[in-house]
Amino acid sequence: MYGAGDVRVENRPDPKIARPTDAVVRTLAACVCGSDLWPYASMPVIDTGRPMGHEFLGVVEETGADVTGLKAGDLVVAPFTYSDNTCDYCAKGLHFSCRDGGRYGFDGVDGGQGEAVRVPHADGTLVKLPVAADSALLPSLLALSDVMATGHHGAVTAGVGTGDTVLVLGDGAVGLCAVIAAERLGAERIVLAGRHEARTGLGREFGATDVVAERGEEGIARIRELTGGVDKVIEAVGTRQALDTALGAVLDGGTISRLGVPQYEQGPIGPAQFLRNLTLTGGACPARAYIPELLADVLDGTITPGRVFDRAFPLDQTPDAYRAMADRQVLKALIRP
Amino acid sequence: MYGAGDVRVENRPDPKIARPTDAVVRTLAACVCGSDLWPYASMPVIDTGRPMGHEFLGVVEETGADVTGLKAGDLVVAPFTYSDNTCDYCAKGLHFSCRDGGRYGFDGVDGGQGEAVRVPHADGTLVKLPVAADSALLPSLLALSDVMATGHHGAVTAGVGTGDTVLVLGDGAVGLCAVIAAERLGAERIVLAGRHEARTGLGREFGATDVVAERGEEGIARIRELTGGVDKVIEAVGTRQALDTALGAVLDGGTISRLGVPQYEQGPIGPAQFLRNLTLTGGACPARAYIPELLADVLDGTITPGRVFDRAFPLDQTPDAYRAMADRQVLKALIRP
């Protein structure tokens, strides 16, 4: 990406092992993330371009001397950040904060939207997939790299459990995966707030029991009318309006878990929220921590998050994939190198 | 209270049963709360005065026709708000949000700093104390009405458990009780931030393992030097500086529980906090929910929160009690009608 709206497919040097803990992964499937649309909308022009993409799965091509858990030919999925899986934060399941971790596309590490990626801390990062490279499960396995893990993070941090009523704000891929996650953790009633009918329709198939298309005060009124207020909110948008809707719909003592990166710096955490005993939680998902558990459910067909991919693009049409997602013609674009 | 700095002891009509669920309690002991010092510092002048006090224990003098769990002569402690103990919020242990609850000193209900109080929802509110009216435990039992319950709320909502390192911000009565609570729930290391030596000394006796007198950036550096950062913070001050200290001292993935009513409306809940997976929780304590559990520990001497009362005043010297607390000459003033 060279700036807002400017995505180019170019030849880059082939990735090579740089450190003994690296692996090179030949990409089989990648995708465009909702979070890629923020720079696509607003990134200042840069001369050098920035490698894009942080969700991919593929085949290990080469491993560094210290990599013991992987070998060439293994099919693997990459969580959306790399991590050593040994530091104190990783030990707590907080891989996003890994002391020696980082993000694809930065610090000389390739982006996932390409033919191959050098993955640092390969042993700590990559998760082996016990399927063939032509498995029909690949889209759902790819979803584990970010959106399904992130939806799950929202449900876990919101404390969703059996019998709960949960509000999911946002009908993007993360919101829809949060519906899957809430249903999987036992929620009885799942209200999905979104206005794109194809997406909310998929949300219903994933387990949403109610859909609210209204926004703002009207949306809050509708949610309260349906539920009497909710104990748990998964906020998968990131705008102040979404936070305000969450605050209006949640019951006293309730929890709001945020998954969308906030598009604001300050927010209402004054006496009004304090007196209501509200909890604000969530954050950047430690995908690596959740993949093993979710993988089992993908393999046995319990969850099918790959259904969020509603269109596939060959690698050289990646700019079209961005455009289609930015225009909301495509929910989530799969990229096949 | 007739305005900032203007507390008067006056004759008011004797409380009478107004509703069949009321009880009238003859006050044996009451106290001045840190939160009473906010209006004492800033309340606009009013002609009618406002009855003050929300922490008291005493003897039941009379009960309404529908009160079944209490009778005249029972010694009881009152949580700092009244509640029906039957609504959906009370059922969740969220008595502060009781659908039919309220605060002493408002809506025709007496304040606790007086000779007698009409207590609405007596069955749902008051907790019987199995001791004599001259028991030496009275100060610690009185502490259950607010400060000890509130400190416990902080430890519970912060998720304090065995082996934890906990930071308690504030050496007021609530902060000191939060030390008791954190120690009681198994914290291994408790860092108390405060600069009043008599108070932090009591904090050490309650279980604080370290005391940090520095504030702001210096305080954060000192806490990080001592602990490497903490997973749990109990913020018992309420200022933006205290919140900033909490944010600076807490580790990624950590929890900040607020007990002091925030003296700010907006605060930092943007991308920086989101990416760190911080949880902001706490709020107004549902004292009624916690009293039975804490009462047992007061009765058997496991905890002695009454030690926060460092001076007793007769009722007619209540104005002196406010002044002494506002001047920080007294940590917490006991009032004996």
XYZ file of C-alpha atoms in Angstrom:
674
model
C 0.000 0.000 0.000
C 1.420 3.325 -1.068
C -1.250 5.489 0.462
C -5.002 5.690 0.859
C -6.718 3.840 -1.978
C -3.403 2.842 -3.555
C -2.738 -0.898 -3.329
C -0.283 -2.396 -5.849
C 0.799 -5.953 -6.517
C 4.557 -5.965 -7.003
C 7.537 -8.257 -6.982
C 9.435 -8.250 -3.713
C 12.572 -10.196 -2.771
C 11.903 -13.813 -1.869
C 11.784 -14.217 1.915
C 14.813 -15.942 3.393
C 15.558 -17.243 6.859
C 17.121 -14.326 8.724
C 17.186 -15.749 12.234
C 17.429 -19.365 13.359
C 13.915 -19.191 14.820
C 12.366 -18.134 11.481
C 10.373 -20.166 9.031
C 9.409 -19.292 5.488
C 5.798 -20.087 4.691
C 4.488 -20.361 1.117
C 1.020 -18.773 1.294
C -1.998 -20.827 0.259
C -4.685 -18.410 1.362
C -4.705 -14.917 2.799
C -7.318 -12.221 3.220
C -8.087 -8.556 3.662
C -8.957 -7.450 7.183
C -11.457 -4.819 8.208
C -8.523 -3.125 9.934
C -6.709 -2.911 6.542
C -9.506 -0.594 5.479
C -8.427 2.112 7.934
C -5.097 2.782 6.151
C -6.877 2.158 2.847
C -9.099 5.115 3.771
C -6.542 7.441 5.281
C -2.873 6.404 4.944
C -0.581 9.266 3.857
C 1.333 8.640 0.632
C 4.707 6.929 1.128
C 7.405 6.250 -1.455
C 8.433 2.811 -0.362
C 5.044 1.192 0.105
C 4.092 -0.995 3.039
C 3.630 -4.766 2.780
C 0.050 -5.587 3.735
C -1.829 -8.500 5.247
C -1.618 -10.308 8.571
C -3.924 -13.279 8.060
C -2.628 -16.251 6.138
C -2.130 -19.960 6.058
C 0.272 -21.939 3.960
C 2.966 -24.568 3.722
C 6.276 -24.384 5.537
C 9.005 -24.123 2.934
C 12.103 -23.750 5.043
C 12.924 -23.540 8.742
C 15.776 -21.963 10.683
C 18.237 -24.076 12.644
C 16.462 -23.580 15.978
C 12.974 -24.470 14.777
C 12.079 -27.851 16.234
C 8.308 -28.119 16.024
C 7.867 -27.580 12.281
C 9.332 -28.953 9.092
C 9.091 -28.242 5.394
C 5.765 -29.387 4.036
C 3.725 -28.723 7.197
C 0.464 -26.889 6.619
C 0.192 -24.066 9.145
C -1.982 -21.123 10.082
C -0.450 -17.892 11.347
C -2.081 -15.804 14.063
C -2.219 -12.142 13.060
C 0.847 -11.251 15.149
C 3.948 -13.324 15.779
C 5.027 -14.182 19.308
C 7.637 -16.303 21.065
C 5.044 -18.163 23.153
C 7.544 -18.291 26.024
C 7.622 -14.827 27.654
C 5.583 -13.860 30.700
C 2.830 -12.290 28.606
C 2.558 -15.329 26.305
C 2.478 -17.557 29.391
C -0.601 -15.611 30.492
C -2.208 -16.125 27.086
C -1.565 -12.505 26.154
C 0.345 -13.120 22.941
C -0.491 -9.738 21.431
C 1.742 -8.209 24.137
C 4.605 -10.703 23.572
C 7.896 -9.184 24.760
C 9.583 -10.225 21.519
C 6.598 -10.312 19.188
C 5.552 -8.088 16.342
C 3.329 -7.413 13.376
C 3.526 -8.577 9.787
C 4.439 -5.855 7.349
C 6.680 -4.048 9.812
C 10.340 -4.283 10.873
C 11.435 -6.158 7.754
C 8.800 -8.862 8.112
C 6.634 -9.608 5.072
C 2.924 -9.011 4.844
C 0.546 -11.937 4.550
C -0.929 -10.733 1.245
C 1.855 -12.237 -0.854
C 3.294 -15.488 -2.109
C 5.527 -16.194 0.857
C 6.227 -14.847 4.331
C 9.186 -15.047 6.675
C 7.631 -15.781 10.059
C 9.722 -14.880 13.131
C 9.462 -17.153 16.169
C 7.998 -19.873 13.977
C 7.737 -22.424 16.775
C 5.952 -19.952 19.000
C 3.713 -18.555 16.297
C 2.553 -21.075 13.730
C -0.026 -23.750 14.433
C 0.055 -26.965 12.426
C -3.132 -27.910 10.618
C -3.905 -31.634 10.307
C -5.604 -31.363 6.926
C -4.550 -31.555 3.292
C -3.677 -28.420 1.326
C -6.842 -28.778 -0.731
C -9.159 -29.245 2.270
C -12.558 -27.605 2.046
C -11.949 -26.398 5.604
C -9.249 -23.938 4.533
C -11.430 -20.813 4.711
C -12.584 -21.653 8.236
C -9.010 -22.454 9.254
C -7.853 -19.152 7.785
C -10.516 -17.383 9.847
C -8.700 -18.600 12.961
C -5.819 -16.276 12.162
C -7.871 -13.267 13.179
C -11.637 -12.809 12.903
C -12.776 -16.013 14.591
C -10.147 -15.720 17.314
C -11.071 -12.070 17.794
C -14.778 -12.797 18.054
C -13.927 -15.454 20.608
C -11.768 -12.965 22.539
C -14.798 -10.718 22.801
C -17.005 -13.479 24.124
C -14.370 -14.688 26.585
C -13.503 -11.248 27.953
C -17.182 -10.290 28.162
C -17.579 -13.401 30.287
C -20.258 -14.973 28.089
C -21.658 -18.155 29.561
C -24.640 -20.470 29.542
C -28.012 -18.763 29.309
C -26.649 -15.246 28.762
C -28.200 -12.517 26.687
C -25.468 -10.956 24.579
C -25.480 -7.919 22.335
C -23.058 -7.977 19.399
C -22.511 -4.564 17.806
C -21.375 -4.721 14.202
C -22.145 -7.061 11.301
C -18.602 -7.210 9.923
C -16.637 -10.454 9.939
C -15.536 -9.966 13.560
C -19.079 -9.245 14.734
C -20.370 -12.330 12.930
C -17.600 -14.455 14.447
C -18.489 -13.006 17.846
C -21.986 -14.379 17.278
C -20.477 -17.817 16.610
C -18.337 -17.478 19.733
C -21.197 -16.326 21.969
C -23.394 -19.165 20.741
C -20.532 -21.613 21.257
C -20.071 -20.465 24.876
C -23.723 -21.018 25.657
C -25.461 -17.681 25.139
C -29.203 -18.170 24.957
C -30.086 -14.940 23.266
C -27.825 -13.077 20.870
C -28.895 -9.693 19.553
C -26.901 -8.652 16.499
C -26.878 -4.954 15.647
C -26.249 -4.332 11.954
C -28.058 -3.043 8.924
C -26.565 -5.023 6.037
C -29.163 -7.708 5.446
C -26.939 -10.322 3.815
C -24.587 -10.082 6.770
C -27.202 -10.091 9.495
C -28.786 -13.034 7.654
C -25.528 -14.931 8.009
C -25.455 -13.777 11.624
C -28.812 -15.450 12.174
C -27.444 -18.659 10.700
C -24.510 -18.379 13.098
C -26.872 -18.109 16.066
C -28.167 -14.556 16.377
C -31.708 -14.702 17.746
C -32.548 -11.057 17.034
C -31.322 -8.414 14.636
C -31.514 -4.682 15.303
C -30.981 -2.417 12.301
C -31.601 0.878 14.079
C -28.685 2.956 15.331
C -28.083 5.513 18.066
C -30.905 6.262 20.510
C -33.354 4.357 18.341
C -31.097 1.318 18.401
C -30.751 1.491 22.188
C -34.517 1.752 22.589
C -35.057 -1.235 20.322
C -32.484 -3.384 22.144
C -33.983 -2.453 25.522
C -37.456 -3.206 24.215
C -36.323 -6.642 23.021
C -34.236 -7.611 26.018
C -34.843 -5.246 28.919
C -31.130 -4.460 28.655
C -28.201 -6.838 28.301
C -25.485 -8.010 30.670
C -22.817 -8.463 28.031
C -21.911 -6.461 24.973
C -19.328 -7.346 22.344
C -18.495 -4.110 20.532
C -17.042 -4.989 17.117
C -17.094 -1.589 15.435
C -14.747 0.815 17.194
C -16.630 4.095 16.835
C -17.793 6.361 19.659
C -21.360 5.791 18.471
C -20.939 2.049 18.969
C -19.569 2.622 22.475
C -22.479 4.924 23.283
C -24.917 2.285 22.051
C -23.188 -0.281 24.247
C -23.421 2.034 27.268
C -27.089 2.666 26.580
C -28.028 -0.970 26.095
C -26.062 -2.569 28.911
C -27.567 -3.180 32.330
C -25.921 -1.948 35.516
C -23.146 -4.330 36.492
C -22.706 -5.349 32.864
C -19.601 -5.791 30.751
C -18.662 -4.158 27.469
C -15.895 -5.925 25.579
C -14.339 -3.942 22.751
C -12.888 -5.660 19.699
C -12.805 -2.813 17.211
C -9.762 -0.559 17.625
C -11.265 2.614 19.143
C -11.417 5.536 16.712
C -11.316 7.878 19.734
C -8.806 8.643 22.474
C -11.078 9.631 25.363
C -14.440 8.282 26.410
C -17.080 8.442 29.130
C -15.733 6.786 32.270
C -17.042 9.278 34.810
C -19.412 9.060 37.773
C -22.378 7.983 35.637
C -20.569 4.857 34.440
C -18.905 4.292 37.818
C -22.177 4.336 39.739
C -23.546 1.701 37.337
C -20.678 -0.707 38.032
C -19.908 -1.130 34.354
C -16.844 -3.052 33.236
C -14.939 -2.093 30.100
C -12.706 -4.846 28.775
C -11.549 -6.563 25.592
C -8.727 -5.376 23.390
C -6.319 -6.761 20.840
C -6.868 -10.493 20.536
C -4.131 -12.974 21.480
C -5.106 -15.196 18.552
C -2.285 -17.677 19.194
C -3.766 -18.477 22.601
C -7.140 -19.453 21.181
C -6.293 -21.270 17.940
C -5.815 -24.782 19.368
C -9.210 -24.748 21.082
C -11.058 -23.253 18.119
C -9.222 -25.458 15.638
C -10.796 -28.545 17.165
C -14.255 -27.096 16.558
C -13.449 -26.200 12.962
C -12.084 -29.674 12.288
C -15.177 -31.415 13.586
C -17.488 -28.992 11.837
C -18.983 -27.440 14.988
C -18.159 -23.958 13.738
C -17.808 -22.705 10.167
C -16.377 -19.189 10.399
C -15.035 -19.491 6.848
C -18.525 -18.589 5.683
C -17.600 -14.937 6.249
C -15.496 -15.128 3.065
C -18.009 -14.264 0.417
C -15.619 -13.762 -2.479
C -12.168 -15.008 -3.496
C -9.641 -13.016 -5.523
C -6.410 -14.163 -7.141
C -3.385 -12.357 -5.710
C -3.025 -10.022 -8.667
C -6.547 -8.718 -8.074
C -5.852 -7.755 -4.469
C -6.504 -4.053 -5.239
C -10.015 -5.091 -6.365
C -10.466 -6.998 -3.126
C -9.717 -3.841 -1.122
C -12.076 -1.796 -3.253
C -14.887 -4.336 -2.964
C -14.555 -4.480 0.806
C -14.286 -0.708 1.165
C -17.464 -0.359 -0.910
C -19.156 -2.967 1.299
C -19.844 -5.132 -1.744
C -17.810 -7.894 -0.165
C -17.929 -8.864 3.525
C -14.482 -10.440 3.629
C -12.214 -11.111 0.677
C -10.171 -14.294 0.420
C -6.904 -13.931 -1.507
C -5.489 -16.961 -3.298
C -1.859 -16.557 -4.381
C -25.055 20.433 55.807
C -26.067 23.866 54.582
C -23.213 24.322 52.157
C -19.480 23.847 51.878
C -17.887 23.908 55.327
C -21.232 24.449 57.060
C -22.324 21.445 59.120
C -24.844 22.074 61.918
C -26.285 19.799 64.575
C -30.000 20.500 64.800
C -33.215 19.016 66.064
C -35.220 17.238 63.400
C -38.581 15.496 63.717
C -38.359 12.030 65.233
C -38.423 9.398 62.477
C -41.674 7.475 62.237
C -42.717 4.419 60.279
C -44.009 5.749 56.957
C -44.345 2.517 55.020
C -45.031 -0.990 56.324
C -41.579 -2.129 55.192
C -39.804 0.568 57.241
C -37.948 0.236 60.504
C -36.762 2.968 62.821
C -33.233 2.433 64.087
C -31.831 4.227 67.133
C -28.233 5.002 66.166
C -25.432 3.681 68.371
C -22.542 4.609 66.107
C -22.160 6.490 62.854
C -19.289 8.065 60.988
C -18.126 10.593 58.462
C -17.275 9.221 55.018
C -14.527 10.388 52.706
C -17.303 11.002 50.197
C -18.967 13.430 52.668
C -15.887 15.597 52.243
C -16.731 16.337 48.597
C -19.895 18.317 49.450
C -18.094 19.656 52.528
C -15.586 21.160 50.106
C -17.914 22.364 47.387
C -21.663 22.146 48.117
C -23.580 25.301 47.149
C -25.430 26.984 50.022
C -29.009 25.701 50.536
C -31.659 27.036 52.895
C -33.100 23.779 54.078
C -29.935 21.854 54.824
C -29.348 18.266 53.859
C -29.303 15.406 56.371
C -25.873 13.787 56.270
C -24.386 10.367 56.911
C -24.915 6.960 55.364
C -22.958 4.653 57.659
C -24.499 3.637 60.936
C -25.401 0.829 63.243
C -27.940 0.808 65.998
C -30.878 -0.817 67.682
C -34.226 -1.417 66.002
C -36.820 0.669 67.809
C -39.924 0.017 65.784
C -40.854 -1.980 62.693
C -43.578 -1.601 60.077
C -46.322 -4.180 59.712
C -44.639 -6.006 56.830
C -41.221 -6.357 58.446
C -40.761 -10.007 59.384
C -37.029 -10.490 59.871
C -36.400 -7.856 62.508
C -37.897 -6.854 65.831
C -37.440 -4.063 68.329
C -34.217 -4.501 70.254
C -32.245 -6.124 67.425
C -28.777 -4.693 66.892
C -28.277 -4.028 63.177
C -25.819 -2.520 60.743
C -27.031 -0.559 57.711
C -25.271 -0.761 54.354
C -24.707 2.715 52.937
C -27.720 2.499 50.626
C -31.055 0.816 51.254
C -32.345 -1.861 48.933
C -35.238 -4.297 48.695
C -32.948 -7.341 48.269
C -35.546 -8.886 45.970
C -35.299 -7.128 42.581
C -33.271 -8.425 39.644
C -30.302 -6.234 40.473
C -30.275 -7.273 44.142
C -30.554 -10.896 43.025
C -27.316 -10.376 41.103
C -25.653 -8.892 44.188
C -25.864 -5.412 42.734
C -27.717 -3.741 45.576
C -26.466 -0.258 44.771
C -28.592 -0.428 41.617
C -31.693 -1.755 43.446
C -34.832 -0.902 41.458
C -36.516 0.418 44.608
C -33.472 1.435 46.621
C -32.083 4.792 47.588
C -29.687 6.865 49.598
C -29.876 8.143 53.156
C -30.387 11.874 53.400
C -32.519 12.048 50.262
C -36.209 11.626 49.410
C -37.375 12.161 52.985
C -35.084 9.535 54.444
C -32.908 10.541 57.391
C -29.146 10.739 57.355
C -27.090 8.364 59.446
C -25.390 11.135 61.399
C -28.239 11.534 63.840
C -29.990 9.901 66.778
C -32.404 7.792 64.764
C -33.073 6.821 61.172
C -36.116 5.566 59.307
C -34.772 2.768 57.132
C -36.871 1.848 54.072
C -36.972 -1.826 53.052
C -35.741 -2.789 56.508
C -35.867 -6.538 55.815
C -33.892 -6.127 52.623
C -31.422 -3.633 54.011
C -30.461 -4.195 57.624
C -28.220 -7.015 58.781
C -28.578 -8.330 62.337
C -25.461 -8.327 64.471
C -25.115 -11.156 67.012
C -23.270 -9.080 69.602
C -24.204 -6.890 72.553
C -24.643 -3.147 72.160
C -21.469 -2.532 74.169
C -19.327 -4.966 72.152
C -15.752 -3.922 71.464
C -16.355 -5.064 67.875
C -18.725 -2.175 67.143
C -16.212 -0.060 65.184
C -15.287 -2.987 62.934
C -18.967 -3.847 62.481
C -19.691 -0.226 61.595
C -16.920 -0.387 58.989
C -18.974 -3.029 57.178
C -21.560 -0.399 56.298
C -19.210 1.133 53.759
C -15.423 1.247 53.853
C -14.699 -2.431 54.481
C -17.379 -3.555 52.030
C -16.074 -1.070 49.482
C -12.478 -2.211 49.861
C -13.719 -5.762 49.398
C -15.646 -4.736 46.274
C -12.402 -3.446 44.836
C -10.560 -6.669 45.535
C -13.406 -8.815 44.197
C -13.932 -6.835 40.992
C -10.176 -6.610 40.404
C -10.203 -10.402 40.602
C -7.648 -10.604 43.407
C -6.653 -14.164 44.204
C -3.966 -16.298 45.725
C -0.424 -15.195 45.000
C -1.359 -11.946 43.284
C 0.566 -8.708 43.337
C -1.896 -5.899 43.959
C -1.464 -2.145 43.924
C -3.762 -0.143 46.194
C -3.861 3.550 45.390
C -4.872 5.741 48.308
C -4.282 5.565 52.050
C -7.757 6.689 53.085
C -10.077 4.349 54.974
C -11.245 2.652 51.759
C -7.692 2.099 50.516
C -6.689 0.620 53.875
C -9.726 -1.651 53.848
C -8.811 -2.669 50.292
C -5.471 -3.801 51.715
C -7.331 -5.929 54.264
C -9.514 -7.321 51.484
C -6.639 -8.086 49.127
C -4.725 -9.834 51.903
C -7.854 -11.754 52.868
C -8.321 -12.970 49.283
C -4.793 -14.297 49.133
C -2.671 -11.537 47.589
C 0.983 -12.222 48.177
C 2.296 -8.760 47.591
C 0.337 -5.582 48.277
C 1.836 -2.248 47.332
C 0.093 0.648 49.070
C 0.513 4.075 47.512
C 0.094 6.870 50.046
C 2.144 9.521 51.738
C 0.528 9.871 55.167
C 2.830 7.831 57.372
C 0.407 7.004 60.159
C -2.013 5.671 57.570
C 0.478 3.710 55.523
C 1.801 2.324 58.820
C -1.681 0.979 59.567
C -1.741 -0.290 55.982
C 1.391 -2.311 56.686
C -0.275 -3.804 59.751
C -3.257 -4.702 57.553
C -0.996 -6.546 55.122
C 0.686 -4.082 52.765
C 4.130 -5.423 51.897
C 5.409 -2.221 50.309
C 4.566 1.462 50.576
C 5.149 3.984 47.801
C 4.989 7.638 48.809
C 5.916 9.094 45.418
C 3.195 10.309 43.050
C 2.784 10.734 39.304
C 5.576 9.530 37.016
C 7.885 9.060 39.990
C 5.300 6.887 41.688
C 4.833 4.770 38.555
C 8.591 4.309 38.217
C 8.877 3.264 41.864
C 6.008 0.769 41.598
C 7.470 -0.718 38.409
C 10.898 -0.924 40.042
C 9.425 -2.773 43.014
C 7.128 -5.132 41.128
C 7.889 -5.060 37.423
C 4.297 -3.875 36.998
C 1.134 -5.200 38.619
C -1.783 -7.259 37.332
C -4.369 -5.717 39.603
C -4.935 -2.193 40.798
C -7.499 -1.005 43.326
C -7.904 2.728 42.786
C -9.321 4.257 45.976
C -8.823 7.948 45.270
C -10.954 9.064 42.327
C -8.706 11.656 40.697
C -7.392 11.594 37.138
C -3.877 11.470 38.563
C -4.726 8.266 40.397
C -6.162 6.745 37.218
C -3.039 7.746 35.298
C -0.869 6.143 37.972
C -2.960 2.983 37.696
C -2.572 2.961 33.903
C 1.162 3.466 34.212
C 1.716 0.781 36.828
C -0.530 -1.956 35.467
C 0.766 -4.668 33.163
C -0.850 -5.417 29.813
C -3.897 -7.581 30.374
C -4.314 -6.168 33.863
C -7.371 -4.884 35.705
C -8.002 -1.516 37.299
C -10.880 -1.450 39.757
C -12.086 1.993 40.748
C -13.617 2.644 44.158
C -13.287 6.408 44.433
C -16.059 8.266 42.617
C -14.276 9.688 39.548
C -13.710 13.430 39.732
C -13.662 13.462 35.904
C -16.173 12.704 33.159
C -13.912 11.481 30.334
C -10.761 9.418 30.464
C -8.226 7.610 28.294
C -9.868 4.557 26.742
C -8.381 4.852 23.260
C -6.171 2.630 21.117
C -3.259 2.738 23.593
C -5.351 1.197 26.359
C -7.210 -1.101 23.953
C -4.030 -2.601 22.523
C -2.880 -3.371 26.078
C -6.012 -5.380 26.867
C -6.689 -3.408 30.032
C -9.901 -3.911 31.963
C -11.563 -1.054 33.815
C -14.037 -2.187 36.440
C -15.268 -1.495 39.972
C -17.859 1.094 40.900
C -20.312 1.806 43.680
C -20.170 -1.017 46.184
C -23.196 -3.247 46.825
C -22.370 -3.331 50.543
C -25.456 -5.371 51.427
C -24.207 -8.221 49.243
C -20.919 -8.515 51.095
C -21.843 -7.884 54.740
C -22.761 -11.464 55.705
C -19.447 -12.858 54.464
C -17.337 -10.088 55.982
C -19.325 -10.113 59.220
C -18.166 -13.643 59.929
C -14.544 -12.527 59.680
C -15.117 -9.544 61.967
C -16.836 -11.723 64.556
C -14.001 -14.229 64.694
C -11.353 -11.502 64.711
C -9.826 -12.362 61.329
C -10.197 -8.764 60.177
C -10.299 -5.576 62.243
C -11.330 -2.788 59.874
C -12.553 -0.715 62.832
C -8.942 0.307 63.352
C -9.474 2.938 60.651
C -11.486 4.943 63.196
C -8.795 6.971 64.880
C -11.013 9.383 66.774
C -14.542 9.405 68.198
C -16.748 12.472 68.492
C -20.023 12.918 70.348
C -22.884 13.796 67.996
C -22.883 17.478 68.907
C -19.270 17.755 67.796
C -19.971 16.400 64.306
C -18.880 19.711 62.720
C -15.474 19.192 64.388
C -15.353 15.680 62.977
C -15.813 17.022 59.443
C -13.164 19.661 59.989
C -10.675 17.186 61.424
C -11.149 14.819 58.497
C -11.013 17.585 55.902
C -7.737 18.784 57.483
C -6.435 15.204 57.382
C -5.890 15.272 61.132
C -8.268 12.353 61.465
C -8.391 9.340 59.135
C -11.988 8.430 59.877
C -14.207 9.942 62.519
C -16.583 7.810 64.576
C -19.725 9.620 65.756
C -21.398 8.491 68.955
C -24.914 9.879 69.419
